[in-house]
Short mmCIF file of C-alpha atoms in Angstrom, two decimals:
data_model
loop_
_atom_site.label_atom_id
_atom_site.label_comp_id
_atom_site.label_asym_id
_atom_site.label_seq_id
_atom_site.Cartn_x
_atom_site.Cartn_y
_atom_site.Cartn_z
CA UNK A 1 -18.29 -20.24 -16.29
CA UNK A 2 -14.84 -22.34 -15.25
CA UNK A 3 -12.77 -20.52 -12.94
CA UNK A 4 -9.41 -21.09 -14.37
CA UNK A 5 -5.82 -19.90 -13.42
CA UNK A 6 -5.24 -17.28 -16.04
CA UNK A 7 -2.18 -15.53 -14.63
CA UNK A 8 0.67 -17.55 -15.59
CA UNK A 9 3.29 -16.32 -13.57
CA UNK A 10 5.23 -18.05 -10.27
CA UNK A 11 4.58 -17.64 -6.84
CA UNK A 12 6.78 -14.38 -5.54
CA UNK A 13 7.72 -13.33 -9.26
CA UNK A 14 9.26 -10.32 -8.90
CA UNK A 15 9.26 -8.13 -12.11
CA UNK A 16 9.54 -4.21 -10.80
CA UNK A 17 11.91 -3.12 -7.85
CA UNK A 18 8.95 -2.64 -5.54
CA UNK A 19 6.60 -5.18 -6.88
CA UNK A 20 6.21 -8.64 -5.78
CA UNK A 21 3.86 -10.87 -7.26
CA UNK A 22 2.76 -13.63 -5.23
CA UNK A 23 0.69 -14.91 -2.11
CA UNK A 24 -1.75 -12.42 0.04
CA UNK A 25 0.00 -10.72 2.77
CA UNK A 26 -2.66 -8.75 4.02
CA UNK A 27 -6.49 -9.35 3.92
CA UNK A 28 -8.78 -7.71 1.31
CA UNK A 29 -11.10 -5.44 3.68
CA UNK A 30 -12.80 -3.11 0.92
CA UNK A 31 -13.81 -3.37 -2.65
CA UNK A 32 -14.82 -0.56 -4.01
CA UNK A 33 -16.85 -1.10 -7.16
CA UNK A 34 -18.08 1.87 -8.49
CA UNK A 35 -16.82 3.55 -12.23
CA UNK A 36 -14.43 5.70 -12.60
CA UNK A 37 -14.96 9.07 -12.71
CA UNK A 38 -16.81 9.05 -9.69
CA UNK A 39 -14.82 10.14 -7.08
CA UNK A 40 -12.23 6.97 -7.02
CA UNK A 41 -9.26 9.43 -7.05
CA UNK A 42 -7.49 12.52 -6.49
CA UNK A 43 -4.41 14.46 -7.27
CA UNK A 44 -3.35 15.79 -3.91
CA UNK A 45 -0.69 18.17 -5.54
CA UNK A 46 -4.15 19.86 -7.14
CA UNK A 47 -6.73 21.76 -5.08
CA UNK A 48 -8.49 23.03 -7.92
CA UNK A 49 -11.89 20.96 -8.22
CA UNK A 50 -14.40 20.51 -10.28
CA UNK A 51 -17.07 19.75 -8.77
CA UNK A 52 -16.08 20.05 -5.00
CA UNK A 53 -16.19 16.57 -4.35
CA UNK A 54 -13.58 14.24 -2.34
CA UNK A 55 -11.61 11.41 -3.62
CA UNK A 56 -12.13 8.21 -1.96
CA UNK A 57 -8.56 6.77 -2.58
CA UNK A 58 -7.13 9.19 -0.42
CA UNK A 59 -9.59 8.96 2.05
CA UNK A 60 -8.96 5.65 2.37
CA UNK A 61 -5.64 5.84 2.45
CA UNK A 62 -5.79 8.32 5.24
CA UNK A 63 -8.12 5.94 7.63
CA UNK A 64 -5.35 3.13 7.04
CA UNK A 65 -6.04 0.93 4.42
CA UNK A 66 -2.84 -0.16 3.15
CA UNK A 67 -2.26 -0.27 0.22
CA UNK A 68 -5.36 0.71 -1.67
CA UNK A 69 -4.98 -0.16 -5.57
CA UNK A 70 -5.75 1.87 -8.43
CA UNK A 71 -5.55 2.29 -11.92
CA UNK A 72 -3.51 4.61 -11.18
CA UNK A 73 -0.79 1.89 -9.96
CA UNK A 74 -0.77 0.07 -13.03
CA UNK A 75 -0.75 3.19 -15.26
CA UNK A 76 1.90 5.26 -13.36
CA UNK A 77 3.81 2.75 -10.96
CA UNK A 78 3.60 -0.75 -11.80
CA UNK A 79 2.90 -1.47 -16.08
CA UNK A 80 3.77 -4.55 -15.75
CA UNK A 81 -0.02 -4.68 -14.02
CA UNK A 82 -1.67 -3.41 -17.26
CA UNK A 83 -0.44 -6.98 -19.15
CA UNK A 84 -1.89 -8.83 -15.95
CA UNK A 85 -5.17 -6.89 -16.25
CA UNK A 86 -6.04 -7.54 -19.90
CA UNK A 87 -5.02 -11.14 -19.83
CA UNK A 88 -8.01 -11.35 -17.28
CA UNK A 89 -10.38 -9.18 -18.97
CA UNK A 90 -9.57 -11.23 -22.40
CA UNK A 91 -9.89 -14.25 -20.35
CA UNK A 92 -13.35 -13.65 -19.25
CA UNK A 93 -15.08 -11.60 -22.31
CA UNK A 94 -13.36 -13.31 -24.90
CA UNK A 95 -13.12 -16.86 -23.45
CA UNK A 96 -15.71 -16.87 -20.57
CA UNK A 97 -13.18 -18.19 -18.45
CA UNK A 98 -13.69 -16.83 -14.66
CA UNK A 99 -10.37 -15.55 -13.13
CA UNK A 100 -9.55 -17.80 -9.98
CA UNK A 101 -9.06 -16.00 -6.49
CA UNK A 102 -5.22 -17.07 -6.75
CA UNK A 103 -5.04 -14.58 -9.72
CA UNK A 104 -6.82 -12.16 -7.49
CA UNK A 105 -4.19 -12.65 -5.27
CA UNK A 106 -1.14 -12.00 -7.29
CA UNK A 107 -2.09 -8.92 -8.38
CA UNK A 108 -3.86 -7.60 -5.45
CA UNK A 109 -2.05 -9.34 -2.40
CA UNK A 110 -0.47 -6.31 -0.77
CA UNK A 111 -3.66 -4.32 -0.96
CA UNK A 112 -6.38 -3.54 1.69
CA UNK A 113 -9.09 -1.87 -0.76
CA UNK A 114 -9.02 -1.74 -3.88
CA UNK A 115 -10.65 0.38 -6.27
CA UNK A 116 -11.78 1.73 -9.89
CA UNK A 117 -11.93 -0.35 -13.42
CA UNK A 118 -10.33 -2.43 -14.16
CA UNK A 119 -11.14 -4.52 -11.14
CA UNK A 120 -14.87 -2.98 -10.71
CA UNK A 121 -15.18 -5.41 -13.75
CA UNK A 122 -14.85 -8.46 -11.80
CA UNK A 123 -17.19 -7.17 -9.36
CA UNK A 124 -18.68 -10.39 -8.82
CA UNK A 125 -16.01 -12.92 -8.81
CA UNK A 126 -14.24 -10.12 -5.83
CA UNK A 127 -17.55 -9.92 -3.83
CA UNK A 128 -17.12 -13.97 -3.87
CA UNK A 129 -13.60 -14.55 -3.55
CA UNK A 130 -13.37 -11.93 -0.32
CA UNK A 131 -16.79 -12.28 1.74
CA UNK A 132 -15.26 -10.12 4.88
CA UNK A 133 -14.27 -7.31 2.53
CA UNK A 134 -17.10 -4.19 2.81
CA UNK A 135 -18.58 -2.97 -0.48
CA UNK A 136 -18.99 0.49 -1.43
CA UNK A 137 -20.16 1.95 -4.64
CA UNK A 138 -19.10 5.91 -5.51
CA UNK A 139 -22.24 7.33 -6.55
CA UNK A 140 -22.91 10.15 -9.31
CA UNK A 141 -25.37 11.29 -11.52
CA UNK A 142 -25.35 10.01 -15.03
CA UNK A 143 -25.50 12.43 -17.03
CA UNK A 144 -22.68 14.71 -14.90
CA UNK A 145 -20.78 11.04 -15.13
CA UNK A 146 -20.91 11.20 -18.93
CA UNK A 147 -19.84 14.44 -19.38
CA UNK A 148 -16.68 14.11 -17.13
CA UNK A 149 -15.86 10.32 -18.68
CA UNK A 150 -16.03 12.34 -22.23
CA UNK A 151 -14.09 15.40 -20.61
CA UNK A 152 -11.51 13.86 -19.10
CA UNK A 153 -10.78 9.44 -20.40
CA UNK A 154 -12.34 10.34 -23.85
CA UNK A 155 -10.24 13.54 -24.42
CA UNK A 156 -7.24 12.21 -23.24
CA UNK A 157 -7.02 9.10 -26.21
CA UNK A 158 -8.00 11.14 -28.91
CA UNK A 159 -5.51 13.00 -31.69
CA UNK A 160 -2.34 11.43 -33.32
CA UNK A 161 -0.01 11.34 -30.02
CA UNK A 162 -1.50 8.65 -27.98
CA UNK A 163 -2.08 6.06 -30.52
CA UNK A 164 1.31 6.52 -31.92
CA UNK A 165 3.13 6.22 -28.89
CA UNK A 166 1.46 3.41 -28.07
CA UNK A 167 2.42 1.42 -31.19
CA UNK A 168 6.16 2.81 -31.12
CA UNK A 169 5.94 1.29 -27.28
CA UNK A 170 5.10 -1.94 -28.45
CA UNK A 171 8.04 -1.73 -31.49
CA UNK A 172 10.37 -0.55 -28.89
CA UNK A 173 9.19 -2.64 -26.27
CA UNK A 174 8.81 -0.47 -23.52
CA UNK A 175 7.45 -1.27 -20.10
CA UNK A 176 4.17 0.13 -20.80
CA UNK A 177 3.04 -1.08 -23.95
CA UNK A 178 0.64 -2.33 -22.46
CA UNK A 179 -1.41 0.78 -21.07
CA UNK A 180 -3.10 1.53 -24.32
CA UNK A 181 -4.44 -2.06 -25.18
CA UNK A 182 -5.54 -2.32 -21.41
CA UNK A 183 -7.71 0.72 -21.89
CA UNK A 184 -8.76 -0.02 -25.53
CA UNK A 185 -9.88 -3.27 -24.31
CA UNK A 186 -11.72 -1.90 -21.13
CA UNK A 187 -13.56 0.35 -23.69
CA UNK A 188 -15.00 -3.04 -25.18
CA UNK A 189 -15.86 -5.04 -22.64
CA UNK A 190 -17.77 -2.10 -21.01
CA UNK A 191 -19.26 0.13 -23.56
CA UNK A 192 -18.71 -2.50 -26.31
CA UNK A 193 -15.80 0.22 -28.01
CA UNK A 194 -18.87 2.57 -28.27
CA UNK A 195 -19.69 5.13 -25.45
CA UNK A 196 -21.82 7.52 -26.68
CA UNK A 197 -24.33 4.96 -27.11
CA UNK A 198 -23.72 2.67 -24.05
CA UNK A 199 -22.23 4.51 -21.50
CA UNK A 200 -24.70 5.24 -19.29
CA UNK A 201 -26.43 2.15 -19.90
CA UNK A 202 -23.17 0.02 -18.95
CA UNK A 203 -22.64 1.87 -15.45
CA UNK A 204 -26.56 1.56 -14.91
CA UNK A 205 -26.34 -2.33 -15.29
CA UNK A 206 -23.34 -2.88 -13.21
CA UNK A 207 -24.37 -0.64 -9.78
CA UNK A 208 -27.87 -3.05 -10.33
CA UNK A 209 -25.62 -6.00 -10.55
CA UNK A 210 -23.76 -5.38 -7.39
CA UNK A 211 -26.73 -3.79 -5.38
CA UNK A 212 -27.71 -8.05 -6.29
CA UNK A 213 -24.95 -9.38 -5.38
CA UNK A 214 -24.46 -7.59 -1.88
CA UNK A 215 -26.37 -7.73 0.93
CA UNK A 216 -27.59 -4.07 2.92
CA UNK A 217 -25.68 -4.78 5.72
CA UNK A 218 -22.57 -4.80 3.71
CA UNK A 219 -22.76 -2.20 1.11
CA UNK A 220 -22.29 1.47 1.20
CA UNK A 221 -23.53 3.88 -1.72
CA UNK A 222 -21.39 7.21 -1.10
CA UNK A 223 -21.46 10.22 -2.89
CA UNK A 224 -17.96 12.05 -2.12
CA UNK A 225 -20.07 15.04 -1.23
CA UNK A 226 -21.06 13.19 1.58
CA UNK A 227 -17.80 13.30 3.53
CA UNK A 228 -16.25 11.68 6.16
CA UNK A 229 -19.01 10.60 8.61
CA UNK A 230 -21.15 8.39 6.78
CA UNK A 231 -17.41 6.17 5.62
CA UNK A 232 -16.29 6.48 8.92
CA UNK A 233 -18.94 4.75 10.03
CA UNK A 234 -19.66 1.82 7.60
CA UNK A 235 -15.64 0.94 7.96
CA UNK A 236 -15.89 1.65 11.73
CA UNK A 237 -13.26 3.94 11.66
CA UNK A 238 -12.70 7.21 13.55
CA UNK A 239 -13.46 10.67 11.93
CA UNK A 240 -10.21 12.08 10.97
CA UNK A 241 -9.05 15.52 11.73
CA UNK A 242 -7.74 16.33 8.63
CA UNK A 243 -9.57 18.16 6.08
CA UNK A 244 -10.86 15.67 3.22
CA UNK A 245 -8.81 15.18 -0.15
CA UNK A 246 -10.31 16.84 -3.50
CA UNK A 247 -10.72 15.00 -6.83
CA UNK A 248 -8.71 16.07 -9.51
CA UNK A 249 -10.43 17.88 -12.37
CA UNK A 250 -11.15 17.30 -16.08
CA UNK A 251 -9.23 20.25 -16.98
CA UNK A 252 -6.01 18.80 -14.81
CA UNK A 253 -6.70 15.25 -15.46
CA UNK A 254 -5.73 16.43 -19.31
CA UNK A 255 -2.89 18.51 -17.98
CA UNK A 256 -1.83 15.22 -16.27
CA UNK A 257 -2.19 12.90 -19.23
CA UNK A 258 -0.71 15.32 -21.74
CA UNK A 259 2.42 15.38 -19.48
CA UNK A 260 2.60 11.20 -19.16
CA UNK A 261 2.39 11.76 -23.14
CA UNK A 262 5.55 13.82 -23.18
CA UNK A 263 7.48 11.67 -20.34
CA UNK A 264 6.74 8.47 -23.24
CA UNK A 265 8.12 10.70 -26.15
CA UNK A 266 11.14 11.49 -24.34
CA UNK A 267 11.62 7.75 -22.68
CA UNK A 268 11.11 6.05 -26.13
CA UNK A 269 13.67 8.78 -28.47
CA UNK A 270 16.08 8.33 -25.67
CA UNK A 271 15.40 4.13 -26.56
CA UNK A 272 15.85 5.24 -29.95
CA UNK A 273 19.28 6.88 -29.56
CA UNK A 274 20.43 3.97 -27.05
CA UNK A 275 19.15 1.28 -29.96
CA UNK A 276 21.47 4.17 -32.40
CA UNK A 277 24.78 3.76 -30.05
CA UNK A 278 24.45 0.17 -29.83
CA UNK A 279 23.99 -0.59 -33.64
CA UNK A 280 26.79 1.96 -34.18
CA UNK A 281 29.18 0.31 -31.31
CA UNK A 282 28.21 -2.97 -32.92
CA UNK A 283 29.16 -1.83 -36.60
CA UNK A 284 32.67 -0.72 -35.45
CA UNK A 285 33.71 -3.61 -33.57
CA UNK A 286 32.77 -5.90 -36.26
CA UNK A 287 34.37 -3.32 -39.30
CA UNK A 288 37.40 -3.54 -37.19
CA UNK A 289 37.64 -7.32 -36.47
CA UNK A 290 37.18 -7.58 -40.17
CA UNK A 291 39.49 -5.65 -40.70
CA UNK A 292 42.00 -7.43 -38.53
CA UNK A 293 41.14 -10.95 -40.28
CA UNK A 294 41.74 -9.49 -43.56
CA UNK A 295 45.77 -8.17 -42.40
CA UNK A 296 46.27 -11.16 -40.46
CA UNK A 297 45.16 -13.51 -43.14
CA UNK A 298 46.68 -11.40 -46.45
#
């Protein structure tokens, strides 16, 4: 497979407020490549759990490593991310071209760790583009896997709401028009649009895949159960004091999404209306210079 630069934009492009898209500024120290699902996040406003487990984002954002990415940042921070992400993911499963480290870069240069899909999906062009970086793979059992992925991801796209917003996002053109797609094409290129029958086989293949590609020494497999002590250790970092973060729930994680749904509904009428005052400022000005021709020229 070519590596090719997919990510067509300039050095230092800045297209959000607090986003700059550019060189590295800081090195990539840990990848972590496991699905989601499996501990990769928490909702720290939440202490309701579902399974009593902690959230590795947090925890590494507690031991220092700044910043660590999620999907999270693309989904609820950055959007613009979301168009980055599925130009490499169509790059690679529908072209077989392999993303180049520069593209890496861009989107991940202000990041220590990163974490969850999609960039678990190009666990092996990250292993070899940052060979200092530490490897750790979040751990679960399958079938408990399956039943939160269907719970909580699965729920959250079905009905008439989240398709429809995301096709009156793309008409409208609102900054994140490109969630939806993202996910729709993470759904292909990792269950082949079809869960129920390769879920479990997907996540199987790609934890054998990266146990491969990475050498003992270098990987960690951590169950969030496990606590602080055995990640303390592999990053050779101190224990903290603090109690550990919790993982959000199913239950919340649907609470969360059906709230994102209502913030779109009331960001794209109020696009709507502003579209509405436009046209209708518009309308007047020309009526009235019309109307001015027509008694200056009668």
């Amino acid at each position: 497979m070519e590596t090719s630069n997919i990510l067509g934009i300039g050095p230092q492009t800045v297209v959000h407020p607090h986003r700059t898209y550019g060189k590295r500024t800081v090195p990539m120290k840990v990848l972590c490549l496991g699905y989601g699902r499996t501990g990769t996040r928490c909702n720290i406003m939440l202490t309701i759990c579902y399974t009593i487990t902690l959230a590795l984002r947090d925890q590494l954002l507690t031991l220092g490593f700044h910043h660590t990415y999620h999907t999270f940042d693309a989904v609820h921070r950055d959007a613009y991310d979301c168009k980055l992400w599925m130009d490499l993911l169509s790059a690679k499963y529908d072209h077989g071209q392999k993303p180049s480290r520069e593209d890496f870069d861009k989107l991940l240069g202000h990041c220590q760790a990163v974490i969850d899909m999609p960039a678990a999906y190009f666990a092996e062009e990250l292993i070899e583009y940052y060979p200092e970086a530490k490897v750790i793979l979040t751990i679960r059992d399958y079938d408990e896997w399956e039943r939160s992925h269907k719970s909580s991801l699965l729920k959250a796209n079905r009905g008439f709401l989240p398709p429809f917003l995301a096709f009156t996002a793309i008409l409208l053109r609102m900054p994140n028009r490109w969630t939806h797609p993202m996910f729709l094409k993470l759904q292909q290129v990792l269950y082949n649009s079809d869960f129920d029958r390769n879920g479990i086989t997907s996540m199987k293949k790609h934890y054998e895949k990266v146990r491969s590609l990475v050498p003992p020494e270098r990987l960690l497999e951590y169950h969030v159960s496990d606590g602080w002590e055995p990640l303390c250790e592999f990053l050779d970092k101190p224990v903290p004091a603090a109690e550990p973060p919790y993982i959000n729930s199913s239950t919340t994680f649907i609470q969360r999404d059906r709230s994102r749904l209502h913030l779109m509904l009331k960001a794209q009428l109020k696009r709507v209306l502003d579209i509405a005052a436009y046209l209708a400022l518009t309308t007047t000005i020309v009526s009235s210079v019309y109307s001015w021709v027509l008694v200056l020229f009668k």
